[in-house]
């Protein structure tokens, strides 16, 4: 039996990199997948990959995770189609290097809005539906920069540190509803944000395990690749 049969999963940043790999992996394990991202052409490529691999169609919803209204509408569309949301993978991210003294206000707000506020908007939007089912699995993608920082990555590091704190807070608030919320640090991946690293597909087994945790499983924890 497939791990995610009957589950509905939302993946942000689904048009490329880890988001695409995770979406395909979830679909192969039986999930109905909702693809969120800003670039329609990239989402359509993920859609075609899923259709070719599984024979089933994903739901494509062009969405900017920094826009609260777009998030609300995307979740409503997903629930209208499948009646529930079981899994959320907060993967969408932006990384713009620059020392703190060089960062513009726009640079700072863009990175915090995507890497921290976006997961807040999405989590807040899906949790009422998860509470109703008394079941939910939320996975937030983090980075080693969240705790050790690094020169030139102040905004990204601060946003990821905030995401880790938000994750632990939500885990404490939602565990009584059967909602498990965890962090995943994939390490360096070869994506549009980074030219070198692992193929994103190698870490998807970890994401599948977090997406299919049994009731009473770990919550508020950090899992790292390897």
CSV table of C-alpha atoms in Angstrom, one decimal:
chain,number,residue,atom,x,y,z
A,1,UNK,CA,0.0,0.0,0.0
A,2,UNK,CA,1.3,3.4,-0.9
A,3,UNK,CA,2.3,5.7,2.0
A,4,UNK,CA,0.1,8.6,1.1
A,5,UNK,CA,-3.0,7.0,-0.4
A,6,UNK,CA,-6.0,9.2,0.1
A,7,UNK,CA,-4.0,12.2,1.3
A,8,UNK,CA,-4.1,15.7,-0.1
A,9,UNK,CA,-0.8,17.6,-0.1
A,10,UNK,CA,0.0,21.2,-0.8
A,11,UNK,CA,3.6,22.0,-1.9
A,12,UNK,CA,4.9,25.6,-2.2
A,13,UNK,CA,7.7,26.3,-4.5
A,14,UNK,CA,6.6,23.3,-6.5
A,15,UNK,CA,7.9,24.5,-9.9
A,16,UNK,CA,11.5,23.5,-9.5
A,17,UNK,CA,14.1,21.9,-7.2
A,18,UNK,CA,13.1,20.3,-4.0
A,19,UNK,CA,9.4,21.4,-4.5
A,20,UNK,CA,9.2,19.5,-7.8
A,21,UNK,CA,11.0,16.5,-6.5
A,22,UNK,CA,8.8,16.3,-3.4
A,23,UNK,CA,5.6,16.8,-5.4
A,24,UNK,CA,6.5,14.0,-7.7
A,25,UNK,CA,7.4,11.7,-4.8
A,26,UNK,CA,4.2,12.5,-2.9
A,27,UNK,CA,2.2,11.8,-6.1
A,28,UNK,CA,4.0,8.5,-6.7
A,29,UNK,CA,3.0,7.5,-3.1
A,30,UNK,CA,-0.7,8.1,-3.8
A,31,UNK,CA,-1.3,11.7,-2.7
A,32,UNK,CA,-3.3,14.3,-4.6
A,33,UNK,CA,-0.9,17.2,-4.9
A,34,UNK,CA,-1.6,20.9,-5.0
A,35,UNK,CA,1.2,22.8,-6.8
A,36,UNK,CA,1.9,26.3,-5.7
A,37,UNK,CA,4.4,28.7,-7.1
A,38,UNK,CA,4.8,32.0,-8.9
A,39,UNK,CA,5.8,30.7,-12.4
A,40,UNK,CA,3.0,29.0,-14.2
A,41,UNK,CA,5.3,27.5,-16.8
A,42,UNK,CA,7.4,25.8,-14.1
A,43,UNK,CA,4.3,24.5,-12.3
A,44,UNK,CA,3.1,23.0,-15.6
A,45,UNK,CA,6.4,21.2,-16.0
A,46,UNK,CA,5.9,19.6,-12.6
A,47,UNK,CA,2.3,18.8,-13.5
A,48,UNK,CA,3.4,17.0,-16.7
A,49,UNK,CA,6.1,15.0,-14.7
A,50,UNK,CA,3.4,13.9,-12.3
A,51,UNK,CA,1.0,12.9,-15.0
A,52,UNK,CA,3.6,11.0,-16.9
A,53,UNK,CA,4.7,9.1,-13.7
A,54,UNK,CA,1.3,8.4,-12.2
A,55,UNK,CA,-1.3,8.9,-14.8
A,56,UNK,CA,-3.1,11.4,-12.5
A,57,UNK,CA,-3.3,15.1,-12.6
A,58,UNK,CA,-2.2,17.6,-9.9
A,59,UNK,CA,-3.9,20.9,-9.2
A,60,UNK,CA,-1.9,23.8,-10.5
A,61,UNK,CA,-2.5,27.2,-8.7
A,62,UNK,CA,-0.1,30.0,-9.5
A,63,UNK,CA,0.4,31.6,-6.1
A,64,UNK,CA,2.7,34.1,-4.5
A,65,UNK,CA,3.2,32.9,-0.9
A,66,UNK,CA,3.8,36.5,0.3
A,67,UNK,CA,0.2,37.4,-0.7
A,68,UNK,CA,-2.3,36.5,2.0
A,69,UNK,CA,-5.3,36.7,-0.3
A,70,UNK,CA,-3.7,34.4,-2.9
A,71,UNK,CA,-2.9,31.9,-0.2
A,72,UNK,CA,-6.5,31.9,1.1
A,73,UNK,CA,-7.9,31.4,-2.4
A,74,UNK,CA,-5.5,28.6,-3.2
A,75,UNK,CA,-6.5,26.7,-0.1
A,76,UNK,CA,-10.2,27.2,-0.8
A,77,UNK,CA,-9.7,25.9,-4.3
A,78,UNK,CA,-7.8,22.8,-3.0
A,79,UNK,CA,-10.5,22.1,-0.4
A,80,UNK,CA,-13.3,22.6,-3.0
A,81,UNK,CA,-11.6,20.0,-5.2
A,82,UNK,CA,-10.7,17.4,-2.6
A,83,UNK,CA,-12.5,18.3,0.6
A,84,UNK,CA,-9.5,18.5,2.9
A,85,UNK,CA,-5.8,19.2,3.4
A,86,UNK,CA,-3.6,16.6,5.0
A,87,UNK,CA,-0.1,17.7,4.3
A,88,UNK,CA,1.7,21.0,3.8
A,89,UNK,CA,5.2,21.3,2.6
A,90,UNK,CA,6.5,24.9,3.1
A,91,UNK,CA,9.3,24.9,0.6
A,92,UNK,CA,9.1,28.2,-1.3
A,93,UNK,CA,12.2,30.3,-0.6
A,94,UNK,CA,14.4,33.1,-1.9
A,95,UNK,CA,18.1,33.6,-1.2
A,96,UNK,CA,19.7,36.9,-1.9
A,97,UNK,CA,23.2,37.4,-0.6
A,98,UNK,CA,24.5,40.7,0.9
A,99,UNK,CA,26.1,41.9,4.1
A,100,UNK,CA,23.7,43.5,6.5
A,101,UNK,CA,25.1,46.9,6.0
A,102,UNK,CA,24.4,46.5,2.3
A,103,UNK,CA,20.9,45.1,2.4
A,104,UNK,CA,18.1,47.4,1.2
A,105,UNK,CA,14.8,47.4,3.0
A,106,UNK,CA,13.3,45.7,-0.1
A,107,UNK,CA,15.9,42.9,0.0
A,108,UNK,CA,15.2,42.3,3.7
A,109,UNK,CA,11.4,42.3,3.4
A,110,UNK,CA,11.4,40.1,0.3
A,111,UNK,CA,13.4,37.4,2.0
A,112,UNK,CA,11.5,37.5,5.3
A,113,UNK,CA,8.1,37.7,3.4
A,114,UNK,CA,8.9,34.5,1.4
A,115,UNK,CA,10.9,32.5,3.9
A,116,UNK,CA,8.9,33.2,7.1
A,117,UNK,CA,5.7,35.1,6.5
A,118,UNK,CA,4.7,32.8,3.6
A,119,UNK,CA,4.9,29.6,5.8
A,120,UNK,CA,2.9,31.5,8.4
A,121,UNK,CA,0.2,32.4,5.9
A,122,UNK,CA,0.0,28.9,4.5
A,123,UNK,CA,0.0,27.2,7.9
A,124,UNK,CA,-2.7,29.5,9.3
A,125,UNK,CA,-4.8,28.8,6.2
A,126,UNK,CA,-4.7,25.0,6.3
A,127,UNK,CA,-4.8,24.4,10.1
A,128,UNK,CA,-8.5,24.9,10.4
A,129,UNK,CA,-9.1,22.1,7.9
A,130,UNK,CA,-6.6,19.9,9.6
A,131,UNK,CA,-8.2,20.5,13.0
A,132,UNK,CA,-11.5,19.5,11.5
A,133,UNK,CA,-10.1,16.2,10.4
A,134,UNK,CA,-7.9,15.9,13.6
A,135,UNK,CA,-5.0,15.1,11.3
A,136,UNK,CA,-2.3,17.1,9.7
A,137,UNK,CA,1.4,17.0,8.8
A,138,UNK,CA,3.3,20.2,8.2
A,139,UNK,CA,6.9,20.2,7.1
A,140,UNK,CA,9.0,23.4,7.1
A,141,UNK,CA,12.2,23.5,5.1
A,142,UNK,CA,15.1,25.0,7.1
A,143,UNK,CA,18.8,25.5,6.8
A,144,UNK,CA,21.9,25.3,8.9
A,145,UNK,CA,22.1,29.1,8.5
A,146,UNK,CA,19.2,29.3,10.9
A,147,UNK,CA,21.5,28.6,13.9
A,148,UNK,CA,25.0,29.4,12.7
A,149,UNK,CA,24.4,32.3,10.4
A,150,UNK,CA,27.0,33.3,7.8
A,151,UNK,CA,28.4,36.6,6.6
A,152,UNK,CA,26.4,37.7,3.6
A,153,UNK,CA,23.2,35.8,4.5
A,154,UNK,CA,21.7,37.9,7.3
A,155,UNK,CA,18.1,38.2,6.0
A,156,UNK,CA,17.9,34.5,4.9
A,157,UNK,CA,19.4,33.3,8.2
A,158,UNK,CA,17.1,35.5,10.3
A,159,UNK,CA,14.1,34.3,8.4
A,160,UNK,CA,15.0,30.6,8.8
A,161,UNK,CA,15.6,31.1,12.5
A,162,UNK,CA,12.2,32.7,12.8
A,163,UNK,CA,10.7,29.8,10.9
A,164,UNK,CA,12.2,27.3,13.3
A,165,UNK,CA,10.7,29.2,16.3
A,166,UNK,CA,7.3,29.4,14.6
A,167,UNK,CA,7.5,25.6,13.9
A,168,UNK,CA,8.1,24.8,17.6
A,169,UNK,CA,5.3,27.2,18.6
A,170,UNK,CA,2.8,25.7,16.2
A,171,UNK,CA,3.8,22.2,17.2
A,172,UNK,CA,3.0,23.0,20.8
A,173,UNK,CA,-0.3,24.6,19.9
A,174,UNK,CA,-1.6,22.0,17.5
A,175,UNK,CA,-0.5,18.6,18.7
A,176,UNK,CA,-3.8,18.1,20.6
A,177,UNK,CA,-5.6,18.2,17.2
A,178,UNK,CA,-3.4,15.5,15.7
A,179,UNK,CA,-1.3,17.9,13.7
A,180,UNK,CA,2.4,17.2,13.7
A,181,UNK,CA,4.7,20.0,12.6
A,182,UNK,CA,8.4,19.5,12.0
A,183,UNK,CA,11.5,21.0,10.4
A,184,UNK,CA,13.6,19.4,7.7
A,185,UNK,CA,17.1,20.5,6.8
A,186,UNK,CA,18.1,19.0,3.5
A,187,UNK,CA,21.6,20.4,3.4
A,188,UNK,CA,23.0,21.8,0.2
A,189,UNK,CA,20.9,20.9,-2.9
A,190,UNK,CA,21.5,21.5,-6.5
A,191,UNK,CA,18.7,23.9,-7.4
A,192,UNK,CA,18.1,27.3,-9.0
A,193,UNK,CA,19.3,28.8,-5.8
A,194,UNK,CA,22.5,26.8,-5.6
A,195,UNK,CA,24.6,25.5,-8.5
A,196,UNK,CA,26.2,22.6,-6.6
A,197,UNK,CA,25.0,20.0,-4.1
A,198,UNK,CA,22.9,16.9,-4.0
A,199,UNK,CA,20.1,16.0,-6.4
A,200,UNK,CA,16.9,17.1,-4.6
A,201,UNK,CA,15.4,13.6,-5.3
A,202,UNK,CA,17.8,12.0,-2.8
A,203,UNK,CA,16.2,13.7,0.2
A,204,UNK,CA,12.5,13.0,-0.7
A,205,UNK,CA,12.4,9.7,1.3
A,206,UNK,CA,12.9,11.8,4.4
A,207,UNK,CA,10.1,14.1,3.4
A,208,UNK,CA,7.8,11.1,2.8
A,209,UNK,CA,8.5,9.8,6.3
A,210,UNK,CA,7.6,13.2,7.8
A,211,UNK,CA,4.5,13.4,5.6
A,212,UNK,CA,3.3,10.0,6.8
A,213,UNK,CA,4.2,10.1,10.5
A,214,UNK,CA,1.8,8.0,12.6
A,215,UNK,CA,-0.5,9.5,15.1
A,216,UNK,CA,1.5,10.5,18.2
A,217,UNK,CA,4.7,10.8,16.2
A,218,UNK,CA,7.4,13.4,16.8
A,219,UNK,CA,6.4,17.1,16.5
A,220,UNK,CA,8.5,20.3,16.9
A,221,UNK,CA,11.6,18.4,15.9
A,222,UNK,CA,14.3,19.0,13.3
A,223,UNK,CA,15.3,16.2,10.9
A,224,UNK,CA,18.4,16.6,8.8
A,225,UNK,CA,19.5,14.7,5.8
A,226,UNK,CA,22.1,12.1,6.5
